[in-house]
Amino acid sequence: MGIDEARKRALELKSLIARNDRLYYVLDAPEIEDHAYDALLRELASIESDYPELLSPDSPNIRVRGEPRGEFRKFTHASPMQSLDNALDLSELRGFYGRAAKSIGRDDLEWVCEPKLDGLAVSLVYRDGVLETGATRGDGTVGEDITRNIRTIRSLPLKLLGEVSGVVEVRGEVCMSRDDFAELNRSREESEEPLFANPRNAAAGSLRQLDHRVTASRKLSIFLYQLMDAANFGVRTQWEMLLRLEEMGLPAQRSRRFCGTLEEVEAYLAEWDEARHENPINTDGVVVKLNDLSLRTELGSTAKAPRWAIAFKYPPEEKRSKILDIAVSVGRTGTLTPTALLEPVRLSGTTVQRASLHNQDEIDRKDVRIGDAVWVHKAGEIIPEVLRVDLEGRSAESVPYKIPGNCPVCGAPAVRLPGEAAVRCPNKSCPAQLQEGIGHFVSRQCMDIDGIGPKLIAQLTERGIVKCAADLYSLRAEDLAELDRMAEKSSEKLIGAIEDSKMRPLGAVINGLGIRNVGRKTALDLASRFRGMDKLIAANEDELSVIEGVGPVVAASIAAFMGEEHNRMTIERLREAGVNMEEAGGAEDPSKRSEFFSGKKFVFTGELSMMTRAEAEKLAESLGAKTSGSVSKKTDVVVAGLNAGGKYDRAVALGIDVWDEETFLKRVKE
Ligand code: IVH
């Protein structure tokens, strides 16, 4: 294509893209499929890469680069999704009650109390009984269309029970339980992903995923509390409304109560304040709603909130306790972590006796001292935390707390590296580090050796039987049988489990080594890139940095680990014991060589949902492709997952083929 033709086509493409942008973002009426739209963008990008002089400031490819891509479609609510006024104590609640009673001219009002679930408000539209749309609240008037994500919530029926014709709109709250939140964060921690601050954020983050398969993997629940235009369904009260929702097969708000008087409302508030801690989902208050729908119309709304309902908010739970002592534990990498040992106190349904103080900076900031009276709470109703010191109760003799200058376990002088918050024990043979390190080595994410718990590890290390992970492979059943509480049978079973672990994949072995700053995800990436332990040992920092997620700090810490004689010795002994040191299936299988993949250069970027990036790379390589960590002119295909960033932009700018995960998997199967 000559430059004149290219200029003409570029103009055409820009106007086509602009028209489709408007249809999609403004008019909510797209005419073409996403992939056809992407093809337009790509065609333009390739022209712009061939003729950089045609790259003008109004190019949609420039807009794409800096900003997130168009996300969800907008959804305008049939009627605004209002919020609620709050009552922060009983006198504010009574004020609300008084105003309603006065306005209606009656003092015998009936109420429905419902827990105020701490989640995300959504509106659902069913047409002729079938779920048509799910949308977030947004600014109350316009929300986001999250239908594909909402549909993944198992408890939500896609079809209503019974014969329901026309449009039914219902509203409610999408939530995540405390347990599911904790589990999600645990797995994110293992794969070095950022943690969610609380269950509400986790629910919101999961629901607003562009890839609904990610939403599907999160455990969300939904509870409905509102049926719009309820009168059309012969419903006259809130109580009937909740029953009607249930008749339609919808999960309605639970733990609700009908209250005939203000006293009954207050009794419910007191009861729920206790019971809410047993509820799997966080609730920070109770919504008190006038039962009679026609009286609600009489009361009406202010600009922001209805006058017929109020959210009673429980004060954040803070209790006084006392710092009895500060214990310092030593972690796998030698980090000394201070923990406050507290006078037992009941908080959000459990007895709390310990709270992490994190590090010296945190202790200094709060000026926490042994013997101090303190206020504690549970962050996100889960993690105990010392909020602040009650200075009035401080004794004159108290002194600022300093983390000991020596390791509490081995006595080695502790060090604090520049730029780090943590103080560390530098002694590689510190028994505490050794025990934690062995615990990590045998854990599920690493060598997955069943039957070795902390007590057994303590015995093995204290008796000097195990001095490094490699020693596990020289254990004999007789050695174990001598230990406390080890029966012959379980000794043999354990030896069998240790033997089996020799075949774990290379990524698990690398993870098991316990290299600082290298978690499971990085370990898998390292295994898939270097394919053998020797290549990893020999890699310099530049070669390591090619891997996505390995910056200079991680690269330096891998190089430092491999530079230490005793670490290389452990690896050698593991190898001699027969532990796998190669990435299986690494060599390309000629029978699987695919015509398309063969010899092509692939780059994977962003979060994939069906597999890890390392697995996807392995798959592409098994078909004859080459994979790389960086995008260049020589790259043939970039497979972009969620939150793909710079590499995606570069691929677009260079006019390289960009696939989503689905396309990749389709081509693999071809
Ligand atoms: S009724 C106009 N009932 O609280 C009435 N809201 O502060 C609108 N919420 O946006 C809401 N549980 O996200 C209602 N049982 C409940 C609720 C509830 C939680 C949330 C909802 C709403 C916010 C208002």
PDB file of N, CA and C and ligand atoms in Angstrom, residues 82-84 86 114-121 137 172-173 225-226 253 287 289 306 308-309 311, ligand 1:
ATOM      1  N   GLN A  82     -31.433   4.699  45.233  1.00  0.00           N
ATOM      2  CA  GLN A  82     -31.138   5.678  46.275  1.00  0.00           C
ATOM      3  C   GLN A  82     -30.185   5.107  47.310  1.00  0.00           C
ATOM      4  N   SER A  83     -29.661   5.990  48.134  1.00  0.00           N
ATOM      5  CA  SER A  83     -28.908   5.471  49.283  1.00  0.00           C
ATOM      6  C   SER A  83     -29.746   5.736  50.538  1.00  0.00           C
ATOM      7  N   LEU A  84     -29.195   5.495  51.689  1.00  0.00           N
ATOM      8  CA  LEU A  84     -29.970   5.625  52.923  1.00  0.00           C
ATOM      9  C   LEU A  84     -29.317   6.626  53.861  1.00  0.00           C
ATOM     10  N   ASN A  86     -28.187   7.643  57.630  1.00  0.00           N
ATOM     11  CA  ASN A  86     -27.699   6.818  58.731  1.00  0.00           C
ATOM     12  C   ASN A  86     -28.198   7.301  60.079  1.00  0.00           C
ATOM     13  N   GLU A 114     -33.824  -5.365  58.644  1.00  0.00           N
ATOM     14  CA  GLU A 114     -32.999  -6.282  57.842  1.00  0.00           C
ATOM     15  C   GLU A 114     -31.525  -5.968  58.087  1.00  0.00           C
ATOM     16  N   PRO A 115     -30.688  -6.999  58.212  1.00  0.00           N
ATOM     17  CA  PRO A 115     -29.257  -6.731  58.348  1.00  0.00           C
ATOM     18  C   PRO A 115     -28.779  -5.906  57.156  1.00  0.00           C
ATOM     19  N   LYS A 116     -27.893  -4.962  57.429  1.00  0.00           N
ATOM     20  CA  LYS A 116     -27.316  -4.173  56.331  1.00  0.00           C
ATOM     21  C   LYS A 116     -26.053  -4.891  55.879  1.00  0.00           C
ATOM     22  N   LEU A 117     -26.208  -5.670  54.815  1.00  0.00           N
ATOM     23  CA  LEU A 117     -25.082  -6.473  54.327  1.00  0.00           C
ATOM     24  C   LEU A 117     -24.008  -5.564  53.746  1.00  0.00           C
ATOM     25  N   ASP A 118     -22.754  -5.912  54.018  1.00  0.00           N
ATOM     26  CA  ASP A 118     -21.654  -5.072  53.565  1.00  0.00           C
ATOM     27  C   ASP A 118     -21.137  -5.596  52.234  1.00  0.00           C
ATOM     28  N   GLY A 119     -21.794  -5.170  51.166  1.00  0.00           N
ATOM     29  CA  GLY A 119     -21.402  -5.645  49.840  1.00  0.00           C
ATOM     30  C   GLY A 119     -21.591  -4.551  48.816  1.00  0.00           C
ATOM     31  N   LEU A 120     -22.140  -4.947  47.697  1.00  0.00           N
ATOM     32  CA  LEU A 120     -22.248  -4.045  46.561  1.00  0.00           C
ATOM     33  C   LEU A 120     -23.689  -4.085  46.057  1.00  0.00           C
ATOM     34  N   ALA A 121     -24.345  -2.914  45.963  1.00  0.00           N
ATOM     35  CA  ALA A 121     -25.744  -2.899  45.536  1.00  0.00           C
ATOM     36  C   ALA A 121     -25.844  -3.169  44.034  1.00  0.00           C
ATOM     37  N   ARG A 137     -24.787  -0.196  40.964  1.00  0.00           N
ATOM     38  CA  ARG A 137     -25.514   1.014  41.310  1.00  0.00           C
ATOM     39  C   ARG A 137     -24.940   2.230  40.582  1.00  0.00           C
ATOM     40  N   GLY A 172     -30.670  -5.749  45.246  1.00  0.00           N
ATOM     41  CA  GLY A 172     -30.101  -6.405  46.419  1.00  0.00           C
ATOM     42  C   GLY A 172     -28.611  -6.171  46.509  1.00  0.00           C
ATOM     43  N   GLU A 173     -27.964  -7.045  47.257  1.00  0.00           N
ATOM     44  CA  GLU A 173     -26.559  -6.834  47.591  1.00  0.00           C
ATOM     45  C   GLU A 173     -25.742  -8.076  47.228  1.00  0.00           C
ATOM     46  N   TYR A 225     -33.497  -7.525  48.374  1.00  0.00           N
ATOM     47  CA  TYR A 225     -34.354  -6.922  49.401  1.00  0.00           C
ATOM     48  C   TYR A 225     -35.428  -6.010  48.820  1.00  0.00           C
ATOM     49  N   GLN A 226     -35.430  -5.845  47.510  1.00  0.00           N
ATOM     50  CA  GLN A 226     -36.393  -4.913  46.945  1.00  0.00           C
ATOM     51  C   GLN A 226     -36.968  -5.438  45.629  1.00  0.00           C
ATOM     52  N   GLN A 253     -33.263 -11.370  51.443  1.00  0.00           N
ATOM     53  CA  GLN A 253     -32.569 -10.948  52.649  1.00  0.00           C
ATOM     54  C   GLN A 253     -32.963 -11.845  53.824  1.00  0.00           C
ATOM     55  N   VAL A 287     -30.937  -2.167  58.475  1.00  0.00           N
ATOM     56  CA  VAL A 287     -31.805  -1.222  57.776  1.00  0.00           C
ATOM     57  C   VAL A 287     -33.210  -1.367  58.362  1.00  0.00           C
ATOM     58  N   LYS A 289     -37.000  -0.463  57.940  1.00  0.00           N
ATOM     59  CA  LYS A 289     -37.869  -0.008  56.846  1.00  0.00           C
ATOM     60  C   LYS A 289     -39.328   0.004  57.280  1.00  0.00           C
ATOM     61  N   PRO A 306     -34.692   7.841  50.891  1.00  0.00           N
ATOM     62  CA  PRO A 306     -36.109   7.791  51.263  1.00  0.00           C
ATOM     63  C   PRO A 306     -36.320   8.229  52.723  1.00  0.00           C
ATOM     64  N   TRP A 308     -38.620   6.837  54.495  1.00  0.00           N
ATOM     65  CA  TRP A 308     -39.286   5.694  55.135  1.00  0.00           C
ATOM     66  C   TRP A 308     -38.314   4.620  55.611  1.00  0.00           C
ATOM     67  N   ALA A 309     -37.029   4.872  55.450  1.00  0.00           N
ATOM     68  CA  ALA A 309     -36.053   3.864  55.905  1.00  0.00           C
ATOM     69  C   ALA A 309     -34.821   4.548  56.444  1.00  0.00           C
ATOM     70  N   ALA A 311     -30.602   3.579  57.935  1.00  0.00           N
ATOM     71  CA  ALA A 311     -29.576   2.563  58.212  1.00  0.00           C
ATOM     72  C   ALA A 311     -29.007   2.844  59.596  1.00  0.00           C
TER      73      ALA A 311
HETATM   74  S1  IVH B   1     -32.493  -0.726  51.100  1.00  0.00           S
HETATM   75  C1  IVH B   1     -33.939   2.995  49.028  1.00  0.00           C
HETATM   76  N1  IVH B   1     -31.768  -2.853  52.433  1.00  0.00           N
HETATM   77  O1  IVH B   1     -26.994  -0.100  51.897  1.00  0.00           O
HETATM   78  C2  IVH B   1     -33.528   1.770  49.719  1.00  0.00           C
HETATM   79  N2  IVH B   1     -30.071  -1.489  51.491  1.00  0.00           N
HETATM   80  O2  IVH B   1     -26.849   2.796  52.446  1.00  0.00           O
HETATM   81  C3  IVH B   1     -32.220   1.283  49.285  1.00  0.00           C
HETATM   82  N3  IVH B   1     -27.801  -2.338  51.869  1.00  0.00           N
HETATM   83  O3  IVH B   1     -27.118   1.030  48.578  1.00  0.00           O
HETATM   84  C4  IVH B   1     -31.564   0.281  50.021  1.00  0.00           C
HETATM   85  N4  IVH B   1     -28.359  -4.144  52.986  1.00  0.00           N
HETATM   86  O4  IVH B   1     -26.105  -1.255  49.068  1.00  0.00           O
HETATM   87  C5  IVH B   1     -31.351  -1.783  51.739  1.00  0.00           C
HETATM   88  N5  IVH B   1     -31.286  -4.776  53.623  1.00  0.00           N
HETATM   89  C6  IVH B   1     -30.881  -3.713  52.921  1.00  0.00           C
HETATM   90  C7  IVH B   1     -29.504  -3.477  52.669  1.00  0.00           C
HETATM   91  C8  IVH B   1     -29.146  -2.344  51.960  1.00  0.00           C
HETATM   92  C9  IVH B   1     -27.361  -3.435  52.492  1.00  0.00           C
HETATM   93  C10 IVH B   1     -26.923  -1.322  51.238  1.00  0.00           C
HETATM   94  C11 IVH B   1     -27.277  -1.034  49.807  1.00  0.00           C
HETATM   95  C12 IVH B   1     -27.582   0.421  49.748  1.00  0.00           C
HETATM   96  C13 IVH B   1     -26.891   0.946  50.951  1.00  0.00           C
HETATM   97  C14 IVH B   1     -27.571   2.204  51.436  1.00  0.00           C
END
